[in-house]
């Protein structure tokens, strides 16, 4: 009986992943890579390869389309994610969800912590869980610490929808999917969402589907 083959070095695997060009395949729920804690970034990719990988994440996020993408979602177990949100939403949605445009950012080794006790609950989806959405209650304000792709420190408080995005993507790097934090009774297919739950807030869904939303912050 032969010995198991060792996995090739991470840089070699990233080179192979990037070789075809174009958007990268997105890994879907059920693949173990989405449930592993990622490696902190410590120069595993040379600067030129890191830049190519970041650009590939950006291209893939745009093509999906999405507002964030974490390295494990393309099968790479590194603590790197990208976010960007042009926020092309109606005014009532912008106000209700605090959804404002966010520039393209690279988050390396991000961690977050709640700022205050306020929580906000909205439907949330994921490129790795296609066809479904569910309501997730998350801290409304978080402090995010990270570095960017050039090693510059990031230490910023995010609120509203941008706070939700950075929490969602950082969770991916810890092997956590949004479904782990979701209200199970809110789980809705894309068709149900389009037909029933397009309102800016999930109050109608909570009443009809029988789940509770967080109350006002103390």
Short mmCIF file of C-alpha atoms in Angstrom, two decimals:
data_model
loop_
_atom_site.label_atom_id
_atom_site.label_comp_id
_atom_site.label_asym_id
_atom_site.label_seq_id
_atom_site.Cartn_x
_atom_site.Cartn_y
_atom_site.Cartn_z
CA UNK A 1 0.00 0.00 0.00
CA UNK A 2 1.50 3.34 -1.03
CA UNK A 3 2.02 6.30 1.23
CA UNK A 4 -0.34 9.30 0.84
CA UNK A 5 0.87 11.96 -1.54
CA UNK A 6 1.90 15.18 0.17
CA UNK A 7 0.08 18.29 -0.98
CA UNK A 8 2.26 20.58 -3.12
CA UNK A 9 3.43 23.85 -1.54
CA UNK A 10 0.73 26.49 -1.32
CA UNK A 11 2.49 28.81 -3.78
CA UNK A 12 2.62 26.02 -6.34
CA UNK A 13 -1.08 25.31 -5.89
CA UNK A 14 -1.91 29.00 -6.33
CA UNK A 15 0.18 29.13 -9.52
CA UNK A 16 -1.78 26.17 -10.88
CA UNK A 17 -5.07 27.79 -9.88
CA UNK A 18 -4.21 31.01 -11.69
CA UNK A 19 -2.76 29.38 -14.81
CA UNK A 20 -6.00 29.20 -16.88
CA UNK A 21 -6.73 32.91 -16.36
CA UNK A 22 -10.16 34.42 -15.91
CA UNK A 23 -12.49 34.06 -12.90
CA UNK A 24 -11.64 31.25 -10.49
CA UNK A 25 -14.05 28.38 -9.67
CA UNK A 26 -15.93 29.10 -6.44
CA UNK A 27 -15.97 26.31 -3.87
CA UNK A 28 -19.44 25.44 -2.55
CA UNK A 29 -20.68 24.36 0.88
CA UNK A 30 -19.76 20.76 1.63
CA UNK A 31 -16.13 21.14 0.59
CA UNK A 32 -13.91 20.71 3.68
CA UNK A 33 -11.76 23.72 2.72
CA UNK A 34 -14.65 25.98 3.80
CA UNK A 35 -14.55 24.45 7.28
CA UNK A 36 -10.85 24.79 7.99
CA UNK A 37 -9.19 27.62 9.87
CA UNK A 38 -6.90 29.36 7.39
CA UNK A 39 -3.17 29.98 7.72
CA UNK A 40 -2.10 33.50 8.72
CA UNK A 41 -0.31 35.17 5.83
CA UNK A 42 3.45 35.04 6.39
CA UNK A 43 4.92 35.50 2.94
CA UNK A 44 3.77 32.15 1.56
CA UNK A 45 3.23 33.91 -1.77
CA UNK A 46 5.95 36.08 -3.31
CA UNK A 47 4.83 39.71 -3.86
CA UNK A 48 4.18 39.22 -7.58
CA UNK A 49 2.19 36.03 -6.98
CA UNK A 50 0.24 37.67 -4.16
CA UNK A 51 -0.66 40.55 -6.48
CA UNK A 52 -1.86 38.11 -9.16
CA UNK A 53 -3.89 36.17 -6.59
CA UNK A 54 -5.52 39.33 -5.26
CA UNK A 55 -6.41 40.41 -8.79
CA UNK A 56 -7.91 36.98 -9.46
CA UNK A 57 -10.03 37.27 -6.30
CA UNK A 58 -11.21 40.67 -7.45
CA UNK A 59 -12.07 39.42 -10.94
CA UNK A 60 -13.92 36.42 -9.50
CA UNK A 61 -15.87 38.57 -7.03
CA UNK A 62 -16.95 40.92 -9.82
CA UNK A 63 -17.90 38.07 -12.15
CA UNK A 64 -20.02 36.22 -9.58
CA UNK A 65 -21.12 38.99 -8.77
CA UNK A 66 -20.57 39.54 -5.07
CA UNK A 67 -19.39 42.14 -2.57
CA UNK A 68 -16.71 40.00 -0.93
CA UNK A 69 -14.68 36.87 -1.48
CA UNK A 70 -12.39 34.96 0.86
CA UNK A 71 -9.43 32.84 -0.21
CA UNK A 72 -10.97 29.53 0.99
CA UNK A 73 -13.88 30.15 -1.37
CA UNK A 74 -11.46 29.47 -4.22
CA UNK A 75 -9.79 26.60 -2.35
CA UNK A 76 -6.83 28.50 -0.86
CA UNK A 77 -6.34 28.18 2.89
CA UNK A 78 -4.83 31.62 3.46
CA UNK A 79 -6.18 34.37 5.71
CA UNK A 80 -6.90 36.78 2.87
CA UNK A 81 -10.18 38.27 1.65
CA UNK A 82 -11.30 41.05 -0.68
CA UNK A 83 -14.35 43.29 -0.38
CA UNK A 84 -15.96 45.92 -2.58
CA UNK A 85 -19.52 47.20 -2.74
CA UNK A 86 -20.75 49.82 -5.22
CA UNK A 87 -24.09 49.65 -3.34
CA UNK A 88 -26.45 50.09 -6.33
CA UNK A 89 -29.59 50.02 -4.17
CA UNK A 90 -32.71 52.18 -3.80
CA UNK A 91 -32.66 54.91 -1.17
CA UNK A 92 -35.04 53.06 1.16
CA UNK A 93 -32.71 50.07 1.17
CA UNK A 94 -29.68 52.25 1.76
CA UNK A 95 -31.34 53.87 4.77
CA UNK A 96 -32.75 50.66 6.27
CA UNK A 97 -29.58 48.61 5.90
CA UNK A 98 -26.90 51.27 6.15
CA UNK A 99 -25.60 50.14 2.79
CA UNK A 100 -23.13 52.66 1.43
CA UNK A 101 -20.46 52.24 -1.26
CA UNK A 102 -17.21 50.62 -0.21
CA UNK A 103 -13.99 50.82 -2.24
CA UNK A 104 -12.01 47.74 -3.16
CA UNK A 105 -10.03 46.52 -0.16
CA UNK A 106 -7.70 43.63 0.52
CA UNK A 107 -7.89 42.27 4.07
CA UNK A 108 -4.91 40.23 5.24
CA UNK A 109 -5.18 38.44 8.60
CA UNK A 110 -8.38 40.29 9.58
CA UNK A 111 -10.00 40.01 13.00
CA UNK A 112 -13.05 41.88 14.28
CA UNK A 113 -14.72 42.67 17.57
CA UNK A 114 -18.14 44.20 18.31
CA UNK A 115 -18.36 47.89 19.16
CA UNK A 116 -21.36 48.35 21.44
CA UNK A 117 -24.29 46.01 21.99
CA UNK A 118 -26.47 46.93 18.99
CA UNK A 119 -27.31 44.07 16.63
CA UNK A 120 -28.90 44.21 13.19
CA UNK A 121 -30.68 41.35 11.40
CA UNK A 122 -31.04 41.08 7.63
CA UNK A 123 -31.18 38.42 4.95
CA UNK A 124 -27.71 37.37 3.91
CA UNK A 125 -26.41 35.15 1.13
CA UNK A 126 -23.10 33.62 0.11
CA UNK A 127 -21.42 32.76 -3.18
CA UNK A 128 -20.51 29.38 -1.67
CA UNK A 129 -24.17 28.65 -0.78
CA UNK A 130 -25.88 29.50 -4.08
CA UNK A 131 -29.64 29.68 -4.32
CA UNK A 132 -30.38 30.42 -0.66
CA UNK A 133 -30.53 33.27 1.84
CA UNK A 134 -31.25 33.46 5.56
CA UNK A 135 -31.54 36.12 8.24
CA UNK A 136 -28.41 36.67 10.31
CA UNK A 137 -28.26 38.90 13.38
CA UNK A 138 -24.82 40.48 13.63
CA UNK A 139 -23.17 43.30 15.58
CA UNK A 140 -24.17 46.57 13.93
CA UNK A 141 -20.71 48.08 14.49
CA UNK A 142 -17.37 46.27 14.53
CA UNK A 143 -13.73 47.22 14.84
CA UNK A 144 -11.67 45.50 12.17
CA UNK A 145 -7.93 45.04 12.45
CA UNK A 146 -5.93 43.71 9.50
CA UNK A 147 -3.22 44.66 7.06
CA UNK A 148 -3.59 45.37 3.37
CA UNK A 149 -1.72 43.61 0.58
CA UNK A 150 1.23 45.98 1.07
CA UNK A 151 1.54 45.27 4.78
CA UNK A 152 -0.02 48.57 5.88
CA UNK A 153 -2.09 48.40 9.06
CA UNK A 154 -5.89 48.62 8.91
CA UNK A 155 -7.71 49.57 12.12
CA UNK A 156 -11.19 50.84 11.37
CA UNK A 157 -14.73 50.79 12.74
CA UNK A 158 -17.35 49.62 10.24
CA UNK A 159 -21.10 50.13 10.61
CA UNK A 160 -24.21 49.02 8.78
CA UNK A 161 -23.82 46.86 5.69
CA UNK A 162 -20.04 47.31 5.45
CA UNK A 163 -19.81 45.85 8.97
CA UNK A 164 -21.83 42.84 7.79
CA UNK A 165 -19.56 42.32 4.79
CA UNK A 166 -16.31 42.33 6.76
CA UNK A 167 -17.80 40.01 9.39
CA UNK A 168 -19.02 37.58 6.72
CA UNK A 169 -15.67 37.44 4.94
CA UNK A 170 -13.61 37.21 8.14
CA UNK A 171 -15.85 34.37 9.32
CA UNK A 172 -14.91 32.44 6.17
CA UNK A 173 -11.28 32.56 7.28
CA UNK A 174 -12.25 30.81 10.53
CA UNK A 175 -14.17 28.03 8.79
CA UNK A 176 -17.56 29.62 9.58
CA UNK A 177 -20.40 29.98 7.07
CA UNK A 178 -23.21 32.49 7.51
CA UNK A 179 -25.59 29.56 7.93
CA UNK A 180 -23.89 28.78 11.24
CA UNK A 181 -25.13 32.13 12.57
CA UNK A 182 -28.48 32.25 10.74
CA UNK A 183 -32.03 31.93 12.02
CA UNK A 184 -32.97 28.48 10.65
CA UNK A 185 -36.66 29.30 10.14
CA UNK A 186 -35.72 32.19 7.85
CA UNK A 187 -33.95 30.03 5.25
CA UNK A 188 -35.41 30.98 1.87
CA UNK A 189 -34.73 29.99 -1.71
CA UNK A 190 -33.87 32.60 -4.29
CA UNK A 191 -37.32 32.15 -5.80
CA UNK A 192 -39.05 32.73 -2.45
CA UNK A 193 -36.86 35.76 -1.83
CA UNK A 194 -37.83 37.27 -5.19
CA UNK A 195 -41.52 36.55 -4.68
CA UNK A 196 -41.96 37.27 -0.98
CA UNK A 197 -39.08 38.94 0.84
CA UNK A 198 -37.79 41.87 -1.21
CA UNK A 199 -38.63 44.38 1.56
CA UNK A 200 -35.68 46.39 2.93
CA UNK A 201 -36.03 44.73 6.35
CA UNK A 202 -36.97 41.16 7.39
CA UNK A 203 -39.88 42.07 9.70
CA UNK A 204 -42.53 40.61 7.36
CA UNK A 205 -40.52 37.41 6.97
CA UNK A 206 -40.10 37.10 10.74
CA UNK A 207 -43.85 37.43 11.28
CA UNK A 208 -44.77 34.98 8.51
CA UNK A 209 -42.06 32.37 9.10
CA UNK A 210 -42.10 32.51 12.88
CA UNK A 211 -38.71 33.72 14.09
CA UNK A 212 -37.61 36.58 16.32
CA UNK A 213 -35.50 39.60 15.48
CA UNK A 214 -33.16 41.28 17.96
CA UNK A 215 -34.66 44.10 20.01
CA UNK A 216 -33.24 47.60 20.44
CA UNK A 217 -29.81 47.86 22.05
CA UNK A 218 -29.90 48.46 25.78
#
